[in-house]
């Protein structure tokens, strides 16, 4: 399916990479939400996942390892009219940038954080990542990873993040649906996307995931934080997908307006774009 | 001694193990990740610890802790990752903790790229972090020198209780060359006086990186200054190559130093007499030999893989006695013998009319 978000930038991912599913789902979700390329900003860090914004026809900030979230936060703060999405891998978001994730959950900016979670470092060719399972053998963990994997969902729910979901890059329809929900959500939305790495992760493969994934059923109440937390702990024979938790919380950008009264300073140039367009002909 | 064909990154790692380093903390980044990979396999055999940290910042403070506990410890990174360690390096200098830091540098600024570059010279020799400090900086030009300077780095770190940086580049890290491991058996330096080991019979040890009282901090800084002065007196290393009566002096370090040797030989074929000074220690900088050689030649050409960094130190060294020209390539571009020859001819033919730099 072609969309206005397609471009012709040469792709550097391995054939079969889970990133392709995420990239396609992203373009579809943007189209179905009727977003315009000029109003979307994709902010990424460093890693294979962080290359994704180059392959999508939107505004792009591809910067430095671990720092996508603070950059996205500030873009949204300066111009709340933009749809701002921070996108990177598990190493970037949960390792190098872990501290930024924590504090932006607290602030609750109206941004979406997409994490391509393949449980390995792909760009540097195969080292363990914060989400690698115990015993996972890599080039720098030759006798197996001895640290516990980071659980992003439990972490985010424990901190009362506004929106927490998990998707699988091998189910594009499901991923499109969840992405649209996450982007539409007013507040900080975290979407952890399970993604096979066909070159450096021979354990968590498409087949491995397909055997385990299952969407949360009707009985799950995403407003119930304790239930969400309990569900988020499950990982193994069954891996759950869907919206684990959501809770409306005041959004940072709105609180700045309300509490600090700085609306005029920060927003005037951008929100009055329509007025400006109306005035311009007078000066032609 | 057995000659082995080895990649630069692997060779640094092996030399570190042989120098008695059995602790390594790092984070993957191209083009130096092989150092981590090698040590992750090798260190467990020595009863040591390899750890891939959550970030470069985590890694440099693990180095701080391990050094305070008295062990030989190393970290390595490249460009952007090495920048993240700068805060820790300032603290290590202040706390006088020995360690070895390897920067297999790449193109900058920002994320730059993963090609070889000498863009990190200023960061290495001028103090990339805050405060008034110096790091001993060693600049190898071959896989053999990477090995030899790694042994030396651990010794100097202990001798001065100061971080020592090995500044290589992506070309040195990635290329394979025959190498011989000859551990020179430098003397052991006792750490009894300051190290934290939990020994029963002595008072508690405190390792600090601050003094809130300005009189105390100045005292600490003057003590550091004495160490730096001693380094400048005792640790300067360089190589001189080429003609005894040069018409022009070439100056370059690391990878460029090697290219300049080819330039000297090529010039000789054409009847042009060139000499080369290749600084091996970038701090302390070989000022005196440079001044002497530059005066002898009457003019100097500095070549670097950056927009002009070490050239400032060469100018300071020659104190305005002779004109100093510059030729630089950046962004991962490597100067060729042909283009440098072209520059040499231009300077020799036009003299005072020649452009100061190629940029």
XYZ file of C-alpha atoms in Angstrom:
643
model
C 0.000 0.000 0.000
C 1.488 3.357 -0.917
C 0.994 6.402 1.311
C 2.086 10.036 1.336
C 4.590 8.924 3.966
C 6.628 6.816 1.499
C 10.016 8.050 0.356
C 12.867 6.733 -1.737
C 15.696 6.778 0.797
C 17.896 3.704 0.408
C 17.320 1.207 3.193
C 20.175 -0.308 5.221
C 18.311 -2.983 7.233
C 18.898 -6.718 6.734
C 16.319 -8.541 4.616
C 13.629 -9.882 6.946
C 14.341 -7.311 9.690
C 11.456 -6.732 12.077
C 11.917 -3.000 11.506
C 10.187 -3.279 8.114
C 6.910 -4.298 9.755
C 7.134 -1.367 12.151
C 7.941 1.069 9.354
C 4.991 -0.093 7.262
C 2.632 -0.021 10.222
C 3.778 3.476 11.087
C 3.035 4.815 7.601
C -0.369 3.148 7.612
C -1.227 4.468 11.058
C -0.232 8.026 10.080
C -2.344 7.808 6.919
C -5.364 6.381 8.675
C -5.120 9.152 11.271
C -5.089 11.655 8.372
C -1.833 13.161 9.570
C 0.165 15.323 7.204
C 3.920 14.805 6.767
C 4.614 18.469 7.573
C 2.955 18.114 10.994
C 4.696 14.930 12.121
C 8.133 14.885 13.763
C 9.946 11.603 14.209
C 12.744 11.921 16.754
C 15.204 9.074 17.057
C 18.446 8.175 18.777
C 21.102 5.746 17.543
C 20.732 2.131 16.567
C 19.156 0.185 13.716
C 15.684 1.240 14.914
C 16.767 4.873 14.968
C 17.284 4.761 11.202
C 13.513 4.337 10.733
C 12.655 8.072 10.505
C 14.890 8.416 7.436
C 12.660 5.979 5.578
C 9.400 7.797 6.354
C 8.395 11.048 4.708
C 8.017 13.268 7.804
C 10.145 15.800 9.642
C 13.131 14.037 11.185
C 15.488 14.562 14.074
C 17.998 11.695 14.182
C 20.485 12.620 16.786
C 22.379 10.969 19.538
C 22.262 7.753 21.458
C 19.735 7.658 24.280
C 18.506 11.241 23.971
C 15.473 11.016 21.689
C 12.908 11.528 24.456
C 14.172 14.884 25.816
C 14.472 16.213 22.266
C 10.909 15.082 21.485
C 9.692 16.592 24.751
C 11.117 20.000 23.885
C 9.818 19.999 20.308
C 6.322 19.277 21.615
C 6.676 21.965 24.276
C 7.675 24.596 21.754
C 5.016 23.612 19.248
C 2.124 21.558 20.649
C 0.427 21.556 17.234
C 2.925 18.963 15.994
C 2.525 15.207 16.376
C 5.780 14.219 18.046
C 6.991 10.635 18.197
C 10.240 9.475 19.760
C 11.385 6.261 18.181
C 14.386 4.074 18.953
C 15.512 0.675 20.102
C 15.668 -1.028 23.489
C 19.337 -0.101 24.011
C 18.697 3.549 23.260
C 15.466 3.967 25.236
C 15.972 1.577 28.159
C 19.785 1.622 28.504
C 21.545 4.828 27.534
C 18.311 6.835 27.757
C 16.650 5.082 30.700
C 16.834 8.116 32.956
C 15.112 10.318 30.372
C 12.281 7.809 30.016
C 11.679 7.810 33.758
C 11.472 11.577 34.051
C 9.287 12.062 31.000
C 6.812 9.545 32.376
C 6.661 11.882 35.404
C 6.188 15.003 33.262
C 3.602 13.422 30.994
C 4.228 15.343 27.785
C 1.800 14.605 24.943
C 4.277 12.520 22.946
C 4.470 8.895 21.845
C 7.507 6.754 22.551
C 7.901 3.801 20.176
C 10.499 1.265 21.227
C 11.677 -1.302 18.690
C 12.511 -4.030 21.203
C 14.608 -6.805 19.662
C 16.487 -7.732 22.853
C 19.882 -7.205 21.228
C 22.202 -4.471 19.902
C 21.982 -4.647 16.112
C 23.969 -1.618 14.937
C 27.136 -2.721 16.762
C 26.527 -6.275 15.529
C 25.255 -8.313 18.416
C 25.744 -7.499 22.100
C 23.214 -7.999 24.894
C 20.707 -5.206 25.473
C 18.771 -4.140 28.583
C 15.943 -6.502 27.566
C 18.104 -9.529 26.692
C 17.058 -12.604 28.596
C 19.302 -14.231 31.191
C 21.646 -16.737 29.582
C 21.445 -15.013 26.169
C 24.795 -15.635 24.436
C 26.330 -12.756 22.454
C 29.728 -11.543 21.304
C 30.267 -9.704 24.593
C 28.400 -12.171 26.813
C 30.044 -15.369 25.511
C 28.966 -17.413 28.526
C 25.496 -15.868 28.615
C 23.952 -12.667 29.926
C 23.896 -12.671 33.737
C 21.683 -9.600 34.325
C 17.911 -9.713 34.658
C 16.048 -8.268 31.662
C 14.443 -4.850 32.099
C 10.646 -5.030 32.049
C 9.517 -1.795 30.360
C 5.803 -2.337 30.874
C 5.995 -3.072 34.608
C 8.349 -0.120 34.998
C 6.041 2.292 33.171
C 2.900 1.072 34.948
C 4.627 1.266 38.337
C 5.339 4.930 37.565
C 1.722 5.548 36.524
C 2.627 6.277 32.897
C -0.376 7.622 31.029
C -0.549 4.954 28.297
C 1.316 1.639 28.158
C 0.995 -0.912 25.365
C 2.887 -3.792 23.762
C 2.753 -4.808 20.097
C 4.486 -7.269 17.761
C 6.107 -6.199 14.496
C 5.008 -9.462 12.871
C 1.312 -8.534 13.252
C 1.019 -5.354 11.262
C -2.770 -4.954 11.630
C -2.507 -5.227 15.390
C 0.444 -2.846 15.446
C -1.414 -0.252 13.311
C -4.380 -0.393 15.680
C -2.197 0.070 18.792
C -0.064 2.774 17.197
C -3.157 4.782 16.303
C -4.403 4.497 19.883
C -1.014 5.543 21.242
C -0.680 8.548 18.934
C -4.248 9.671 19.545
C -3.774 9.397 23.305
C -3.442 12.762 25.022
C -0.407 12.300 27.244
C 2.740 10.208 27.388
C 2.247 6.944 25.522
C 4.783 4.129 25.568
C 4.479 1.400 22.991
C 6.966 -1.445 23.320
C 7.155 -3.284 19.997
C 8.579 -6.803 20.002
C 10.769 -7.103 16.951
C 12.843 -10.083 15.760
C 16.469 -9.374 14.782
C 17.172 -11.910 12.062
C 20.948 -11.400 12.176
C 21.935 -11.211 15.832
C 19.105 -12.716 17.867
C 18.628 -16.347 16.971
C 16.499 -17.009 20.072
C 13.596 -14.546 19.919
C 12.648 -15.254 16.312
C 9.382 -14.718 14.411
C 8.474 -18.357 15.142
C 9.374 -17.966 18.831
C 7.073 -14.960 19.164
C 4.261 -16.423 17.065
C 4.102 -19.412 19.427
C 3.712 -17.133 22.443
C 1.880 -13.948 21.582
C -1.708 -13.461 22.592
C -3.776 -10.274 22.816
C -5.170 -9.213 26.201
C -8.770 -10.387 26.412
C -11.972 -8.444 27.007
C -11.734 -9.177 30.726
C -8.651 -6.961 31.025
C -9.526 -3.516 32.315
C -6.785 -1.093 31.225
C -7.962 1.412 33.851
C -7.043 -1.080 36.590
C -3.439 -0.374 37.468
C -2.869 -3.389 39.713
C -4.306 -5.761 37.150
C -2.219 -4.086 34.451
C 0.896 -4.493 36.577
C 0.143 -8.150 37.205
C -0.392 -8.810 33.507
C 2.815 -6.970 32.652
C 4.812 -9.432 34.760
C 3.840 -12.305 32.517
C 6.642 -13.310 30.090
C 7.504 -16.778 28.907
C 5.150 -19.412 27.574
C 2.658 -16.648 26.873
C 3.469 -13.057 25.918
C 0.579 -10.617 26.078
C -0.022 -7.804 23.604
C -2.403 -4.827 23.656
C -3.140 -1.826 25.852
C -2.067 -2.812 29.348
C -2.756 0.485 31.066
C -4.101 3.946 30.418
C -4.959 6.768 32.703
C -5.846 10.366 31.916
C -3.395 12.674 33.617
C -2.832 16.392 33.102
C -0.465 16.853 30.185
C 2.775 18.786 30.750
C 2.193 21.309 27.983
C -1.254 22.157 29.379
C 0.027 22.471 32.909
C 2.662 24.911 31.714
C -0.102 27.055 30.261
C -2.300 26.784 33.373
C 0.273 26.966 36.141
C 2.884 29.247 34.704
C 0.801 31.369 32.356
C 3.488 31.313 29.687
C 1.100 30.585 26.825
C 1.935 33.765 24.993
C 5.650 33.328 25.232
C 5.811 29.779 23.978
C 2.957 29.270 21.617
C 2.019 32.452 19.865
C 4.038 31.982 16.709
C 2.669 28.564 15.976
C -0.946 28.432 17.089
C -1.763 31.620 15.254
C -0.569 30.147 11.976
C -4.093 30.323 10.536
C -4.515 33.969 11.487
C -1.175 34.677 9.889
C -2.201 32.920 6.695
C -5.299 35.136 6.628
C -3.279 38.319 7.117
C -0.529 37.562 4.632
C -2.388 38.538 1.427
C -2.604 42.127 2.727
C 1.148 42.441 2.400
C 1.517 40.925 -1.057
C 59.318 -13.971 20.075
C 56.305 -15.085 18.098
C 54.844 -12.707 15.549
C 51.038 -12.789 15.356
C 48.731 -11.196 12.790
C 46.224 -9.211 14.815
C 43.608 -6.506 14.549
C 44.479 -3.276 16.387
C 41.467 -3.428 18.699
C 42.208 -7.040 19.690
C 45.885 -6.178 20.196
C 45.122 -3.345 22.660
C 42.865 -5.687 24.582
C 45.474 -8.461 24.772
C 48.224 -6.036 25.796
C 45.985 -4.700 28.572
C 45.474 -8.218 29.951
C 49.220 -8.859 29.824
C 49.815 -5.562 31.630
C 47.775 -6.929 34.534
C 44.482 -5.248 33.774
C 41.682 -7.636 34.574
C 38.797 -5.194 34.872
C 37.079 -3.623 31.897
C 33.881 -1.596 31.711
C 32.553 -0.383 28.378
C 29.641 0.180 26.055
C 29.458 -0.846 22.377
C 30.322 1.748 19.746
C 31.893 1.398 16.308
C 34.821 1.253 15.444
C 36.127 -0.120 18.765
C 33.579 -2.743 19.853
C 36.120 -5.547 19.208
C 38.015 -4.401 22.328
C 34.952 -5.287 24.385
C 34.345 -8.495 22.501
C 37.930 -9.657 22.974
C 37.964 -8.877 26.679
C 34.574 -10.503 27.262
C 36.186 -13.758 26.128
C 39.622 -13.207 27.652
C 39.046 -11.654 31.079
C 37.151 -14.533 32.698
C 40.283 -16.703 32.104
C 42.302 -14.289 34.224
C 39.793 -14.218 37.067
C 38.809 -10.722 35.965
C 35.571 -8.944 35.225
C 34.239 -7.760 31.908
C 31.082 -5.696 32.113
C 29.002 -4.089 29.404
C 27.528 -1.086 31.195
C 24.182 0.644 30.607
C 25.998 3.650 29.168
C 29.450 5.174 28.794
C 28.739 7.298 31.855
C 28.036 4.180 33.899
C 31.247 2.629 32.575
C 33.559 5.530 33.466
C 32.329 5.578 37.075
C 32.825 1.813 37.308
C 36.403 2.607 36.294
C 36.500 5.181 39.110
C 35.358 2.599 41.649
C 37.690 -0.146 40.470
C 40.658 2.235 40.461
C 39.829 3.412 43.990
C 39.796 -0.227 45.039
C 43.334 -0.541 43.701
C 43.014 -2.588 40.508
C 44.336 -1.962 37.030
C 41.280 -1.004 35.010
C 40.471 0.116 31.489
C 37.595 1.461 29.447
C 37.401 2.180 25.746
C 35.097 4.038 23.409
C 35.025 6.222 20.328
C 34.122 9.856 19.585
C 30.560 10.367 20.864
C 30.939 7.695 23.547
C 34.262 9.123 24.672
C 32.645 12.554 25.067
C 30.263 11.029 27.598
C 33.223 9.942 29.717
C 34.712 13.431 30.007
C 32.993 14.301 33.267
C 34.359 11.141 34.860
C 37.857 11.815 33.535
C 37.919 15.194 35.262
C 36.877 13.477 38.519
C 39.480 10.722 38.094
C 42.202 13.364 37.682
C 41.017 15.251 40.733
C 40.835 12.093 42.840
C 44.243 10.996 41.428
C 43.038 7.588 40.325
C 45.067 5.588 37.792
C 43.305 4.058 34.790
C 43.701 3.580 31.066
C 41.265 5.057 28.558
C 41.248 4.101 24.891
C 39.669 6.332 22.254
C 39.561 4.676 18.825
C 38.326 7.936 17.404
C 36.069 8.603 14.426
C 34.693 11.473 12.387
C 32.915 14.307 14.213
C 31.397 16.566 15.397
C 28.132 15.160 16.711
C 27.475 11.595 15.664
C 29.805 12.258 12.711
C 30.592 8.915 11.156
C 32.607 5.771 11.802
C 35.619 6.586 9.616
C 39.105 7.301 11.018
C 39.739 10.854 12.176
C 41.895 12.915 14.512
C 39.061 15.236 15.457
C 39.427 14.462 19.174
C 42.923 15.970 19.646
C 41.687 19.045 21.520
C 39.427 16.927 23.719
C 42.320 14.623 24.603
C 45.105 17.129 25.271
C 43.275 20.253 26.415
C 40.958 18.554 28.929
C 37.619 17.586 27.432
C 35.990 17.873 30.819
C 35.800 20.792 33.229
C 38.507 22.081 35.512
C 42.246 22.390 35.374
C 43.632 18.953 34.599
C 45.834 16.952 32.270
C 45.663 13.418 30.949
C 48.764 11.697 29.580
C 47.963 11.100 25.910
C 49.734 8.437 23.847
C 49.321 8.344 20.062
C 50.324 5.052 18.403
C 50.834 4.747 14.663
C 50.803 0.954 14.217
C 49.367 -2.166 15.800
C 52.789 -2.846 17.336
C 52.833 0.596 18.900
C 49.263 0.148 20.142
C 50.563 -2.852 22.083
C 53.764 -1.248 23.355
C 51.996 1.935 24.422
C 49.273 -0.044 26.194
C 51.900 -1.651 28.469
C 53.386 1.800 29.034
C 49.987 3.368 29.690
C 49.281 1.142 32.686
C 52.707 1.851 34.145
C 52.410 5.619 33.694
C 48.890 5.608 35.137
C 50.155 3.985 38.333
C 53.333 6.079 38.428
C 51.436 9.384 38.279
C 48.112 8.244 39.779
C 46.505 9.787 36.725
C 44.379 8.602 33.790
C 46.335 7.804 30.618
C 44.585 8.016 27.274
C 45.542 6.025 24.197
C 44.341 8.056 21.230
C 44.021 5.880 18.152
C 41.644 6.066 15.239
C 39.344 3.751 13.334
C 42.096 2.774 10.920
C 44.461 1.626 13.681
C 41.657 -0.163 15.496
C 40.419 -2.035 12.451
C 43.593 -2.895 10.564
C 45.541 -6.128 10.978
C 49.331 -6.156 11.234
C 51.994 -8.537 12.497
C 52.677 -7.844 16.143
C 54.989 -9.137 18.865
C 53.906 -9.027 22.507
C 56.972 -7.999 24.525
C 55.829 -7.005 27.980
C 58.657 -4.735 29.182
C 58.146 -5.562 32.867
C 57.839 -2.044 34.144
C 58.397 -1.744 37.913
C 55.394 -2.299 40.165
C 54.165 0.844 41.874
C 52.783 0.351 45.372
C 49.254 1.641 45.992
C 49.417 0.930 49.735
C 49.416 4.623 50.604
C 45.989 5.429 49.264
C 44.046 2.407 48.080
C 40.724 1.264 49.570
C 41.001 -2.409 50.427
C 39.310 -2.735 53.813
C 42.563 -3.611 55.564
C 41.982 -4.193 59.271
C 45.006 -2.483 60.694
C 44.615 0.973 59.257
C 42.403 4.036 59.386
C 39.601 4.551 56.933
C 40.543 5.845 53.498
C 38.763 8.715 51.800
C 39.075 9.303 48.049
C 37.715 12.713 47.137
C 37.506 14.821 44.032
C 36.828 18.163 45.690
C 37.980 20.618 48.343
C 35.400 23.246 49.247
C 37.941 25.476 50.954
C 39.645 27.493 48.188
C 43.014 27.329 49.989
C 42.770 23.543 50.059
C 41.671 23.273 46.423
C 44.518 25.475 45.280
C 46.901 23.275 47.266
C 45.502 20.195 45.506
C 45.753 21.864 42.107
C 49.346 22.943 42.738
C 50.156 19.379 43.706
C 48.615 18.226 40.396
C 50.636 20.898 38.579
C 53.840 19.413 40.040
C 52.880 16.051 38.633
C 52.198 17.553 35.219
C 55.550 19.347 35.288
C 57.259 16.043 36.100
C 55.457 14.391 33.160
C 56.710 17.158 30.887
C 60.279 16.628 32.127
C 60.285 12.825 31.990
C 57.717 11.315 29.681
C 58.007 13.069 26.309
C 58.152 10.561 23.418
C 58.552 11.213 19.703
C 60.102 9.835 16.546
C 62.347 11.798 14.179
C 62.652 10.519 10.626
C 64.181 11.606 7.323
C 66.799 14.101 6.218
C 69.436 15.613 8.526
C 69.339 18.847 6.500
C 65.656 19.228 5.687
C 64.204 21.952 3.488
C 60.870 21.514 5.272
C 59.801 19.829 8.513
C 56.698 17.636 8.493
C 54.730 17.112 11.708
C 52.007 14.510 12.154
C 50.967 11.887 14.690
C 49.315 8.459 14.587
C 47.995 7.337 11.217
C 49.121 10.599 9.596
C 52.627 10.067 10.979
C 52.821 6.881 8.917
C 51.587 8.579 5.772
C 54.200 11.307 6.287
C 56.978 8.708 6.320
C 55.894 7.726 2.816
C 55.929 11.402 1.884
C 59.513 11.750 3.152
C 60.588 8.752 1.027
C 58.686 9.938 -2.037
C 60.279 13.397 -1.725
C 63.722 11.871 -1.432
C 63.198 10.194 -4.820
C 62.456 13.615 -6.269
C 65.505 15.176 -4.616
C 63.528 17.040 -1.938
C 64.907 16.780 1.595
C 62.198 16.422 4.243
C 62.275 15.514 7.937
C 59.407 14.303 10.091
C 58.730 14.744 13.790
C 56.028 12.322 14.898
C 54.858 13.115 18.439
C 54.135 9.881 20.307
C 53.054 11.620 23.484
C 50.542 14.363 22.633
C 50.569 15.392 26.261
C 53.290 16.026 27.255
C 53.972 17.586 23.852
C 57.488 17.267 22.342
C 58.041 21.029 22.228
C 61.812 21.134 22.347
C 62.566 18.686 19.553
C 59.975 20.457 17.426
C 61.508 23.849 18.030
C 64.987 22.543 17.175
C 63.910 20.678 14.045
C 61.712 23.520 12.822
C 64.545 26.032 13.190
C 66.836 23.694 11.270
C 64.329 23.326 8.415
C 63.203 26.956 8.383
C 59.569 26.062 7.848
C 57.113 23.389 8.958
C 54.029 21.673 7.548
C 51.577 20.085 9.988
C 49.255 17.433 8.579
C 46.220 16.203 10.509
C 42.939 14.410 9.926
C 40.984 17.375 11.281
C 40.542 21.082 10.561
C 43.670 22.102 12.463
C 44.190 21.223 16.116
C 47.722 20.015 16.903
C 48.970 22.772 14.566
C 48.235 25.212 17.420
C 50.613 23.343 19.717
C 53.257 23.229 16.991
C 52.963 27.010 16.592
C 53.282 27.468 20.355
C 56.342 25.220 20.330
C 58.206 27.052 17.558
C 57.340 30.395 19.161
C 56.980 32.198 15.854
C 60.522 31.374 14.715
C 59.445 29.797 11.428
C 56.282 29.799 9.317
C 53.973 26.854 10.107
C 51.732 25.592 7.306
C 48.777 23.249 7.677
C 47.174 20.558 5.580
C 44.061 18.864 6.934
C 41.380 16.436 5.841
C 38.319 15.812 7.952
C 35.108 13.819 8.234
C 36.907 10.502 7.805
C 38.860 11.519 4.692
C 42.489 10.380 4.737
C 45.222 12.549 3.201
C 47.145 10.867 0.379
C 50.870 10.961 -0.289
C 50.139 12.680 -3.620
C 48.135 15.534 -2.154
C 50.694 16.110 0.613
C 53.519 16.112 -1.974
C 51.576 18.706 -3.915
C 51.354 20.849 -0.789
C 55.083 20.362 -0.066
C 56.006 21.493 -3.586
C 53.713 24.490 -3.330
C 55.311 25.594 -0.045
C 58.869 25.058 -1.285
C 58.262 26.818 -4.604
C 56.164 29.740 -3.423
C 57.705 30.161 0.037
C 56.136 33.164 1.720
C 53.434 33.274 -0.958
C 52.085 29.817 -0.089
C 48.647 29.537 1.476
C 48.787 29.004 5.227
C 46.375 26.081 5.056
C 44.487 24.031 2.498
C 41.049 24.688 3.949
